Amino acid sequence: MNLSMKWLKEFVDIDVSIKEFADAMTMSGSKVERYEIEGDKINKVVVGKVLSIEKHPDADKLVVCKVDVGENEPIQIVTGATNLKENDIVPVALDGSTLTNGTKIEKSKLRGIVSNGMMCSLSELGLTINDFPYAVEDGIFVLKEENYFLGQDIREVIGFNDTKVEFEITPNRPDCLSIIGLAREVAATFNKELKLHTPSVKNLSSENDDLKVKVESKDLCPFYSARIVKNIKVGPSPRFIRERLRAMGVRPINNIVDITNYVMLEYGQPMHAFDIRFIEENNIIVRHANHDETITTLDGVKRKLQPDNLVIADSKKPIAIAGVMGGEYSSIVDDTKTIVFESANFNAESVRNTARQLGMRTDSSLRYEKGLDPNNCLLALDRACELIEILGIGEISSEVIKVDNINKEQKRIPFDPIFINSFLNIDVATDKMKSILSKLGCRVEDGYVIIPSFRNDLNIKNDIAEEIARFYGYNNIPSTKLKGSCFGKLTAMQKFEQKIKDTMLALGVSEIMTYSFISPCSYDKIMLPTDHPLRDYISISNPLGEDTSVMRTISLPSMLEVLSSNLNKKNESANLFEISKVYIKSSKSYLPYEANKLIAGFYGKNTDFFIIKGILEELLYSLSIKNYKVEACENEKSYHPGRCAKILINNQYVGIIGEVHPLVCENYEISERIYIIELDIANLFENADFNIKYKHIGKFPAVKRDLAVICDKSIPVAKLESIIRENAGKILEDIKIFDVYTGEQIDNDKKSVAFNITFRSSNSTLKDEQITTSLNRVIKAYNKEGIILRS
């Protein structure tokens, strides 16, 4: 919300620097984002008078002018402008001057004739034809102002020197989306009198065009008022209105439209003006839109309305979208003679939903969707009619048509000075509190604070305490230590996830973050079966686009997108991981179940299945997870058959490791082999051993033995190792695989696997008989599986 400081001074007498103003307003709760002085880049541009115009001796399209700029001697300026004549008053940029866009003007020669400056157009001053409708848009700006002197700063003459202050208005303070609302805050902040004007119309016409108003949707329109104005003279607004609109960031259009915008900025109440010729049968009906009904709005766009959209209609068609924008065919045009001013209050939620559905956001909807004061409607209507009378551009009907369904009951909050002082830890007198509340429009009566209708944010006594704190001064409230003890700490799961991150980083894997929403096409790209339960995803009702329209149920597509991006950017290798959320529909709750997954992706010339399996094993070791198995699987369609394994902990499935299927890689335009680890963090957490016990290095020596066996190629090495662990007994300390061989010395369907086994006893030095007994049990177990010792 912009605030014109010139306009503000109509309501509050304030004389402080802009820096002091911004600081004080921010401290009292009205945050100032920035401030700007109009035309502050314009320097040494003054009012001049053209004394003579002569043809340039050496250029057909140039003229030489003598211009009086209030100095002892006229200056000479060469120009190509064609709209000048003698005695014209113009803005003159002197030698050494600066224009709005930063251009420096210096003395120069044009075709051999000295030019001591430049006469300016509107655009060179940072203005448009809307600011001065009488000017020529593409020529020199010839002034028609009355109060000036030659040599005067042009900004003062044309009123281009206002200070604009931009406020950040929070959603709970729609009253501050107006000059009067901000003026009330200023008056309270600086302890000044607030000067409010009650609008009135003196000369009324008794004639009435029999306008009829009917409100069908009373719950969405608690108040509607209208008034007819005849014999309208459409034209440019006077300069004071144009200046104030420009400072507030609104483009002047014509006097009728400008009045509605002016009142909206002054009172915070949006208004609309209809040309009565386009209102069928002089009927105005506030209703819901009909099925498949359309309207062409003021911006020229034809819009299809929804049945829950509230519209202003005549007997046959919608003529405006309530609270959002008017219709094109009822707008004010040059030959408009009779208008209907509308000032109404609409339900905030209804306006917000309508604006969102239709993809429209206007100054009007911005205010309505925050909840406006219905008691402001008649004041705004009277102010608009008063301006019509002041400008002498129409005859105002004496009849005000209104439909009033406002709840007249005033909000009352207990006034408790003792609570306020205790709550804020201050000591403010009761009379001081009453004075602060009075400046904000509140009244204290019979132990209650009577809340004005424009302050819908005040609901409980804590809100009253906040108002006292704002104007008592936050900086005056003494600092106090927190009572009690409060120590933040990580949960066990958060510590567990941090351990995962630390381990992955230590293993050389970099962390990434991806969006939680993906495209529905992603499930096809990873070749997930059509009947797979993970295809039962949750769609987003207002997505940013098709590519981010569903909540993911699997993290693989997100990782593949990132790996593909790295490959496209010529990164030769990548080791990446993410702890990502997936969203699974729940039969027990409307909200989905959110599960954390660890996914890691790898590619590069030094990366293969065994490397990433080693990373997996190091991760599980660091998490103190021991009872895990890695078993081959071929039913995962996203992975290469024969190069994929599932991870089991205590025979419970926790994830998968493997090479991505070549067709999936092709779908992501990936030419490298991609390896993936997917793990469910909740299952890892459930099976982690947090009771870690440290033990001393054994006092007695270890004994190592090598064991080589021959088995079918189809038997996983992990199974061979598990047989050793299950049968070697308590003296087994460690197992390491040091050779896997297939070749001429054994059958084609066989392989040889060699282990280095470490034995140690914590009680005594091992004897050969103990080791032999242990190995014999292992060999016997192997023989039962058809596995024989290699000779």
GROMACS .gro file of N, CA and C in nm, residues 510-644:
model
  405
  510SER      N    1   2.722  -3.687  -0.209
  510SER     CA    2   2.675  -3.551  -0.185
  510SER      C    3   2.524  -3.549  -0.168
  511GLU      N    4   2.477  -3.462  -0.077
  511GLU     CA    5   2.334  -3.453  -0.049
  511GLU      C    6   2.265  -3.359  -0.147
  512ILE      N    7   2.145  -3.395  -0.190
  512ILE     CA    8   2.062  -3.310  -0.277
  512ILE      C    9   1.926  -3.292  -0.212
  513MET      N   10   1.848  -3.197  -0.265
  513MET     CA   11   1.710  -3.177  -0.222
  513MET      C   12   1.624  -3.161  -0.347
  514THR      N   13   1.512  -3.232  -0.354
  514THR     CA   14   1.422  -3.224  -0.469
  514THR      C   15   1.281  -3.193  -0.422
  515TYR      N   16   1.196  -3.153  -0.517
  515TYR     CA   17   1.056  -3.124  -0.484
  515TYR      C   18   0.982  -3.252  -0.447
  516SER      N   19   0.880  -3.238  -0.364
  516SER     CA   20   0.799  -3.352  -0.322
  516SER      C   21   0.689  -3.383  -0.422
  517PHE      N   22   0.676  -3.301  -0.528
  517PHE     CA   23   0.573  -3.329  -0.627
  517PHE      C   24   0.637  -3.353  -0.763
  518ILE      N   25   0.577  -3.443  -0.839
  518ILE     CA   26   0.632  -3.486  -0.967
  518ILE      C   27   0.521  -3.491  -1.071
  519SER      N   28   0.555  -3.533  -1.191
  519SER     CA   29   0.457  -3.548  -1.298
  519SER      C   30   0.396  -3.688  -1.293
  520PRO      N   31   0.266  -3.703  -1.325
  520PRO     CA   32   0.208  -3.837  -1.333
  520PRO      C   33   0.279  -3.926  -1.436
  521CYS      N   34   0.340  -3.863  -1.536
  521CYS     CA   35   0.412  -3.940  -1.639
  521CYS      C   36   0.536  -4.008  -1.583
  522SER      N   37   0.583  -3.964  -1.467
  522SER     CA   38   0.705  -4.023  -1.409
  522SER      C   39   0.689  -4.171  -1.383
  523TYR      N   40   0.567  -4.213  -1.348
  523TYR     CA   41   0.545  -4.355  -1.319
  523TYR      C   42   0.558  -4.441  -1.445
  524ASP      N   43   0.521  -4.382  -1.558
  524ASP     CA   44   0.542  -4.452  -1.684
  524ASP      C   45   0.690  -4.454  -1.721
  525LYS      N   46   0.759  -4.347  -1.693
  525LYS     CA   47   0.901  -4.339  -1.730
  525LYS      C   48   0.987  -4.439  -1.654
  526ILE      N   49   0.947  -4.472  -1.529
  526ILE     CA   50   1.024  -4.572  -1.454
  526ILE      C   51   0.964  -4.712  -1.472
  527MET      N   52   0.867  -4.725  -1.566
  527MET     CA   53   0.806  -4.854  -1.604
  527MET      C   54   0.739  -4.923  -1.486
  528LEU      N   55   0.676  -4.846  -1.400
  528LEU     CA   56   0.602  -4.905  -1.289
  528LEU      C   57   0.476  -4.971  -1.344
  529PRO      N   58   0.446  -5.095  -1.307
  529PRO     CA   59   0.327  -5.162  -1.359
  529PRO      C   60   0.200  -5.080  -1.335
  530THR      N   61   0.106  -5.093  -1.427
  530THR     CA   62  -0.016  -5.011  -1.420
  530THR      C   63  -0.101  -5.041  -1.297
  531ASP      N   64  -0.089  -5.163  -1.244
  531ASP     CA   65  -0.168  -5.198  -1.125
  531ASP      C   66  -0.088  -5.186  -0.996
  532HIS      N   67   0.028  -5.124  -1.003
  532HIS     CA   68   0.113  -5.112  -0.884
  532HIS      C   69   0.049  -5.016  -0.783
  533PRO      N   70   0.048  -5.051  -0.655
  533PRO     CA   71  -0.016  -4.963  -0.554
  533PRO      C   72   0.047  -4.824  -0.544
  534LEU      N   73   0.174  -4.809  -0.583
  534LEU     CA   74   0.238  -4.678  -0.576
  534LEU      C   75   0.184  -4.581  -0.680
  535ARG      N   76   0.103  -4.630  -0.774
  535ARG     CA   77   0.040  -4.539  -0.870
  535ARG      C   78  -0.083  -4.470  -0.810
  536ASP      N   79  -0.122  -4.508  -0.690
  536ASP     CA   80  -0.236  -4.444  -0.624
  536ASP      C   81  -0.188  -4.318  -0.552
  537TYR      N   82  -0.162  -4.215  -0.631
  537TYR     CA   83  -0.103  -4.092  -0.577
  537TYR      C   84  -0.211  -3.988  -0.546
  538ILE      N   85  -0.166  -3.880  -0.482
  538ILE     CA   86  -0.254  -3.768  -0.447
  538ILE      C   87  -0.229  -3.654  -0.545
  539SER      N   88  -0.334  -3.608  -0.612
  539SER     CA   89  -0.320  -3.497  -0.706
  539SER      C   90  -0.331  -3.364  -0.634
  540ILE      N   91  -0.257  -3.264  -0.681
  540ILE     CA   92  -0.260  -3.129  -0.624
  540ILE      C   93  -0.371  -3.051  -0.692
  541SER      N   94  -0.456  -2.984  -0.615
  541SER     CA   95  -0.573  -2.916  -0.672
  541SER      C   96  -0.535  -2.790  -0.750
  542ASN      N   97  -0.426  -2.723  -0.711
  542ASN     CA   98  -0.383  -2.602  -0.783
  542ASN      C   99  -0.235  -2.612  -0.816
  543PRO      N  100  -0.197  -2.704  -0.906
  543PRO     CA  101  -0.054  -2.727  -0.933
  543PRO      C  102   0.008  -2.611  -1.010
  544LEU      N  103   0.140  -2.601  -0.999
  544LEU     CA  104   0.213  -2.501  -1.077
  544LEU      C  105   0.214  -2.540  -1.225
  545GLY      N  106   0.201  -2.670  -1.251
  545GLY     CA  107   0.200  -2.719  -1.389
  545GLY      C  108   0.190  -2.870  -1.388
  546GLU      N  109   0.180  -2.929  -1.507
  546GLU     CA  110   0.167  -3.073  -1.519
  546GLU      C  111   0.285  -3.146  -1.458
  547ASP      N  112   0.406  -3.089  -1.470
  547ASP     CA  113   0.526  -3.156  -1.421
  547ASP      C  114   0.534  -3.163  -1.269
  548THR      N  115   0.451  -3.085  -1.201
  548THR     CA  116   0.452  -3.085  -1.054
  548THR      C  117   0.310  -3.095  -1.002
  549SER      N  118   0.233  -3.190  -1.054
  549SER     CA  119   0.089  -3.193  -1.025
  549SER      C  120   0.048  -3.303  -0.928
  550VAL      N  121   0.139  -3.395  -0.890
  550VAL     CA  122   0.102  -3.501  -0.795
  550VAL      C  123   0.210  -3.514  -0.688
  551MET      N  124   0.168  -3.559  -0.569
  551MET     CA  125   0.263  -3.586  -0.462
  551MET      C  126   0.326  -3.723  -0.485
  552ARG      N  127   0.458  -3.729  -0.477
  552ARG     CA  128   0.526  -3.853  -0.514
  552ARG      C  129   0.504  -3.963  -0.411
  553THR      N  130   0.495  -4.084  -0.461
  553THR     CA  131   0.488  -4.202  -0.375
  553THR      C  132   0.617  -4.281  -0.380
  554ILE      N  133   0.711  -4.237  -0.465
  554ILE     CA  134   0.841  -4.303  -0.480
  554ILE      C  135   0.943  -4.196  -0.517
  555SER      N  136   1.066  -4.212  -0.470
  555SER     CA  137   1.168  -4.108  -0.489
  555SER      C  138   1.252  -4.128  -0.614
  556LEU      N  139   1.241  -4.245  -0.678
  556LEU     CA  140   1.327  -4.276  -0.791
  556LEU      C  141   1.319  -4.174  -0.904
  557PRO      N  142   1.199  -4.130  -0.947
  557PRO     CA  143   1.195  -4.031  -1.057
  557PRO      C  144   1.270  -3.903  -1.025
  558SER      N  145   1.261  -3.855  -0.902
  558SER     CA  146   1.329  -3.731  -0.864
  558SER      C  147   1.480  -3.747  -0.875
  559MET      N  148   1.534  -3.862  -0.828
  559MET     CA  149   1.677  -3.886  -0.836
  559MET      C  150   1.722  -3.898  -0.981
  560LEU      N  151   1.644  -3.967  -1.064
  560LEU     CA  152   1.683  -3.983  -1.204
  560LEU      C  153   1.683  -3.849  -1.278
  561GLU      N  154   1.591  -3.759  -1.243
  561GLU     CA  155   1.590  -3.625  -1.303
  561GLU      C  156   1.720  -3.552  -1.272
  562VAL      N  157   1.765  -3.562  -1.147
  562VAL     CA  158   1.888  -3.492  -1.106
  562VAL      C  159   2.010  -3.554  -1.174
  563LEU      N  160   2.016  -3.686  -1.179
  563LEU     CA  161   2.129  -3.753  -1.245
  563LEU      C  162   2.132  -3.719  -1.394
  564SER      N  163   2.015  -3.716  -1.457
  564SER     CA  164   2.008  -3.679  -1.598
  564SER      C  165   2.057  -3.537  -1.621
  565SER      N  166   2.018  -3.446  -1.531
  565SER     CA  167   2.063  -3.307  -1.542
  565SER      C  168   2.215  -3.297  -1.529
  566ASN      N  169   2.273  -3.374  -1.437
  566ASN     CA  170   2.419  -3.372  -1.421
  566ASN      C  171   2.489  -3.425  -1.545
  567LEU      N  172   2.434  -3.531  -1.605
  567LEU     CA  173   2.494  -3.586  -1.727
  567LEU      C  174   2.485  -3.486  -1.842
  568ASN      N  175   2.370  -3.419  -1.854
  568ASN     CA  176   2.353  -3.322  -1.961
  568ASN      C  177   2.447  -3.204  -1.947
  569LYS      N  178   2.490  -3.179  -1.823
  569LYS     CA  179   2.585  -3.070  -1.800
  569LYS      C  180   2.730  -3.119  -1.800
  570LYS      N  181   2.751  -3.240  -1.856
  570LYS     CA  182   2.884  -3.296  -1.879
  570LYS      C  183   2.961  -3.328  -1.751
  571ASN      N  184   2.890  -3.356  -1.643
  571ASN     CA  185   2.958  -3.405  -1.524
  571ASN      C  186   2.991  -3.553  -1.544
  572GLU      N  187   3.120  -3.588  -1.534
  572GLU     CA  188   3.163  -3.723  -1.568
  572GLU      C  189   3.117  -3.827  -1.468
  573SER      N  190   3.095  -3.788  -1.345
  573SER     CA  191   3.050  -3.883  -1.243
  573SER      C  192   2.967  -3.808  -1.139
  574ALA      N  193   2.885  -3.884  -1.069
  574ALA     CA  194   2.803  -3.824  -0.964
  574ALA      C  195   2.769  -3.930  -0.860
  575ASN      N  196   2.783  -3.893  -0.734
  575ASN     CA  197   2.741  -3.977  -0.621
  575ASN      C  198   2.649  -3.891  -0.534
  576LEU      N  199   2.520  -3.917  -0.538
  576LEU     CA  200   2.422  -3.828  -0.476
  576LEU      C  201   2.328  -3.906  -0.385
  577PHE      N  202   2.279  -3.840  -0.280
  577PHE     CA  203   2.179  -3.902  -0.194
  577PHE      C  204   2.081  -3.797  -0.145
  578GLU      N  205   1.965  -3.844  -0.101
  578GLU     CA  206   1.863  -3.756  -0.044
  578GLU      C  207   1.779  -3.835   0.056
  579ILE      N  208   1.747  -3.771   0.168
  579ILE     CA  209   1.644  -3.824   0.257
  579ILE      C  210   1.516  -3.752   0.216
  580SER      N  211   1.431  -3.823   0.145
  580SER     CA  212   1.315  -3.761   0.081
  580SER      C  213   1.185  -3.815   0.142
  581LYS      N  214   1.082  -3.733   0.130
  581LYS     CA  215   0.949  -3.774   0.177
  581LYS      C  216   0.869  -3.829   0.060
  582VAL      N  217   0.794  -3.935   0.087
  582VAL     CA  218   0.694  -3.984  -0.008
  582VAL      C  219   0.560  -3.982   0.063
  583TYR      N  220   0.453  -3.975  -0.015
  583TYR     CA  221   0.320  -3.953   0.042
  583TYR      C  222   0.228  -4.067  -0.003
  584ILE      N  223   0.189  -4.150   0.093
  584ILE     CA  224   0.109  -4.269   0.066
  584ILE      C  225  -0.032  -4.247   0.121
  585LYS      N  226  -0.133  -4.275   0.038
  585LYS     CA  227  -0.271  -4.261   0.084
  585LYS      C  228  -0.297  -4.352   0.203
  586SER      N  229  -0.376  -4.298   0.297
  586SER     CA  230  -0.408  -4.373   0.418
  586SER      C  231  -0.558  -4.398   0.425
  587SER      N  232  -0.596  -4.521   0.460
  587SER     CA  233  -0.737  -4.554   0.476
  587SER      C  234  -0.792  -4.505   0.609
  588LYS      N  235  -0.702  -4.466   0.701
  588LYS     CA  236  -0.743  -4.426   0.835
  588LYS      C  237  -0.753  -4.275   0.851
  589SER      N  238  -0.700  -4.202   0.753
  589SER     CA  239  -0.696  -4.057   0.769
  589SER      C  240  -0.712  -3.991   0.633
  590TYR      N  241  -0.768  -3.868   0.636
  590TYR     CA  242  -0.779  -3.789   0.513
  590TYR      C  243  -0.641  -3.749   0.463
  591LEU      N  244  -0.551  -3.724   0.558
  591LEU     CA  245  -0.415  -3.686   0.522
  591LEU      C  246  -0.333  -3.809   0.487
  592PRO      N  247  -0.236  -3.797   0.396
  592PRO     CA  248  -0.154  -3.912   0.358
  592PRO      C  249  -0.052  -3.946   0.466
  593TYR      N  250  -0.002  -4.069   0.460
  593TYR     CA  251   0.108  -4.110   0.546
  593TYR      C  252   0.238  -4.063   0.481
  594GLU      N  253   0.318  -3.990   0.557
  594GLU     CA  254   0.444  -3.937   0.506
  594GLU      C  255   0.559  -4.025   0.555
  595ALA      N  256   0.628  -4.085   0.460
  595ALA     CA  257   0.739  -4.175   0.494
  595ALA      C  258   0.870  -4.116   0.444
  596ASN      N  259   0.974  -4.127   0.526
  596ASN     CA  260   1.106  -4.082   0.486
  596ASN      C  261   1.183  -4.197   0.421
  597LYS      N  262   1.242  -4.169   0.305
  597LYS     CA  263   1.318  -4.268   0.232
  597LYS      C  264   1.458  -4.216   0.206
  598LEU      N  265   1.554  -4.307   0.211
  598LEU     CA  266   1.690  -4.275   0.169
  598LEU      C  267   1.706  -4.327   0.027
  599ILE      N  268   1.742  -4.239  -0.064
  599ILE     CA  269   1.771  -4.281  -0.200
  599ILE      C  270   1.907  -4.225  -0.239
  600ALA      N  271   1.988  -4.309  -0.300
  600ALA     CA  272   2.122  -4.268  -0.345
  600ALA      C  273   2.138  -4.311  -0.490
  601GLY      N  274   2.197  -4.225  -0.571
  601GLY     CA  275   2.218  -4.253  -0.714
  601GLY      C  276   2.363  -4.231  -0.753
  602PHE      N  277   2.414  -4.318  -0.843
  602PHE     CA  278   2.556  -4.315  -0.879
  602PHE      C  279   2.572  -4.340  -1.028
  603TYR      N  280   2.674  -4.277  -1.087
  603TYR     CA  281   2.722  -4.315  -1.219
  603TYR      C  282   2.867  -4.269  -1.232
  604GLY      N  283   2.936  -4.325  -1.330
  604GLY     CA  284   3.077  -4.290  -1.351
  604GLY      C  285   3.157  -4.414  -1.387
  605LYS      N  286   3.275  -4.394  -1.446
  605LYS     CA  287   3.354  -4.508  -1.496
  605LYS      C  288   3.408  -4.594  -1.382
  606ASN      N  289   3.423  -4.542  -1.262
  606ASN     CA  290   3.474  -4.621  -1.149
  606ASN      C  291   3.361  -4.671  -1.059
  607THR      N  292   3.239  -4.671  -1.111
  607THR     CA  293   3.122  -4.713  -1.032
  607THR      C  294   3.065  -4.842  -1.088
  608ASP      N  295   3.042  -4.940  -1.003
  608ASP     CA  296   2.974  -5.062  -1.044
  608ASP      C  297   2.889  -5.113  -0.927
  609PHE      N  298   2.824  -5.226  -0.946
  609PHE     CA  299   2.734  -5.281  -0.844
  609PHE      C  300   2.807  -5.308  -0.713
  610PHE      N  301   2.930  -5.359  -0.721
  610PHE     CA  302   3.001  -5.396  -0.600
  610PHE      C  303   3.047  -5.273  -0.521
  611ILE      N  304   3.077  -5.165  -0.591
  611ILE     CA  305   3.114  -5.040  -0.522
  611ILE      C  306   2.996  -4.989  -0.439
  612ILE      N  307   2.877  -4.985  -0.501
  612ILE     CA  308   2.763  -4.931  -0.425
  612ILE      C  309   2.717  -5.029  -0.317
  613LYS      N  310   2.740  -5.160  -0.340
  613LYS     CA  311   2.709  -5.257  -0.235
  613LYS      C  312   2.801  -5.234  -0.115
  614GLY      N  313   2.926  -5.198  -0.142
  614GLY     CA  314   3.018  -5.165  -0.034
  614GLY      C  315   2.973  -5.041   0.042
  615ILE      N  316   2.920  -4.941  -0.030
  615ILE     CA  317   2.867  -4.822   0.036
  615ILE      C  318   2.749  -4.859   0.125
  616LEU      N  319   2.662  -4.944   0.074
  616LEU     CA  320   2.547  -4.991   0.152
  616LEU      C  321   2.593  -5.061   0.279
  617GLU      N  322   2.692  -5.151   0.266
  617GLU     CA  323   2.739  -5.225   0.383
  617GLU      C  324   2.803  -5.134   0.486
  618GLU      N  325   2.879  -5.033   0.441
  618GLU     CA  326   2.939  -4.938   0.534
  618GLU      C  327   2.832  -4.857   0.608
  619LEU      N  328   2.726  -4.821   0.534
  619LEU     CA  329   2.616  -4.746   0.597
  619LEU      C  330   2.549  -4.832   0.704
  620LEU      N  331   2.516  -4.956   0.670
  620LEU     CA  332   2.449  -5.043   0.767
  620LEU      C  333   2.539  -5.071   0.886
  621TYR      N  334   2.669  -5.084   0.862
  621TYR     CA  335   2.763  -5.106   0.972
  621TYR      C  336   2.764  -4.985   1.066
  622SER      N  337   2.765  -4.864   1.008
  622SER     CA  338   2.770  -4.743   1.092
  622SER      C  339   2.642  -4.726   1.173
  623LEU      N  340   2.530  -4.783   1.121
  623LEU     CA  341   2.403  -4.775   1.193
  623LEU      C  342   2.382  -4.892   1.287
  624SER      N  343   2.484  -4.977   1.301
  624SER     CA  344   2.478  -5.094   1.390
  624SER      C  345   2.365  -5.188   1.352
  625ILE      N  346   2.348  -5.206   1.220
  625ILE     CA  347   2.251  -5.302   1.168
  625ILE      C  348   2.327  -5.423   1.117
  626LYS      N  349   2.301  -5.539   1.178
  626LYS     CA  350   2.384  -5.657   1.150
  626LYS      C  351   2.308  -5.767   1.075
  627ASN      N  352   2.188  -5.795   1.115
  627ASN     CA  353   2.117  -5.912   1.062
  627ASN      C  354   2.049  -5.880   0.928
  628TYR      N  355   2.130  -5.842   0.829
  628TYR     CA  356   2.072  -5.809   0.699
  628TYR      C  357   2.118  -5.909   0.594
  629LYS      N  358   2.038  -5.922   0.492
  629LYS     CA  359   2.070  -6.007   0.379
  629LYS      C  360   2.050  -5.928   0.250
  630VAL      N  361   2.127  -5.964   0.149
  630VAL     CA  362   2.111  -5.907   0.016
  630VAL      C  363   2.078  -6.021  -0.078
  631GLU      N  364   1.953  -6.023  -0.127
  631GLU     CA  365   1.907  -6.134  -0.210
  631GLU      C  366   1.870  -6.083  -0.349
  632ALA      N  367   1.908  -6.162  -0.450
  632ALA     CA  368   1.877  -6.125  -0.588
  632ALA      C  369   1.726  -6.124  -0.611
  633CYS      N  370   1.682  -6.027  -0.694
  633CYS     CA  371   1.540  -6.022  -0.731
  633CYS      C  372   1.529  -5.979  -0.877
  634GLU      N  373   1.424  -6.025  -0.945
  634GLU     CA  374   1.408  -5.997  -1.087
  634GLU      C  375   1.271  -5.938  -1.121
  635ASN      N  376   1.189  -5.912  -1.020
  635ASN     CA  377   1.053  -5.864  -1.047
  635ASN      C  378   1.038  -5.713  -1.033
  636GLU      N  379   1.150  -5.639  -1.014
  636GLU     CA  380   1.145  -5.493  -1.007
  636GLU      C  381   1.163  -5.437  -1.147
  637LYS      N  382   1.053  -5.388  -1.208
  637LYS     CA  383   1.054  -5.349  -1.348
  637LYS      C  384   1.144  -5.229  -1.376
  638SER      N  385   1.171  -5.146  -1.273
  638SER     CA  386   1.254  -5.028  -1.294
  638SER      C  387   1.403  -5.062  -1.300
  639TYR      N  388   1.439  -5.186  -1.261
  639TYR     CA  389   1.580  -5.224  -1.249
  639TYR      C  390   1.617  -5.333  -1.349
  640HIS      N  391   1.746  -5.339  -1.378
  640HIS     CA  392   1.801  -5.437  -1.471
  640HIS      C  393   1.786  -5.577  -1.413
  641PRO      N  394   1.719  -5.669  -1.484
  641PRO     CA  395   1.708  -5.807  -1.432
  641PRO      C  396   1.846  -5.871  -1.422
  642GLY      N  397   1.872  -5.934  -1.307
  642GLY     CA  398   2.003  -5.996  -1.286
  642GLY      C  399   2.104  -5.904  -1.224
  643ARG      N  400   2.073  -5.773  -1.215
  643ARG     CA  401   2.166  -5.677  -1.154
  643ARG      C  402   2.091  -5.596  -1.048
  644CYS      N  403   2.007  -5.665  -0.975
  644CYS     CA  404   1.922  -5.599  -0.876
  644CYS      C  405   1.906  -5.692  -0.757
   0.00000   0.00000   0.00000
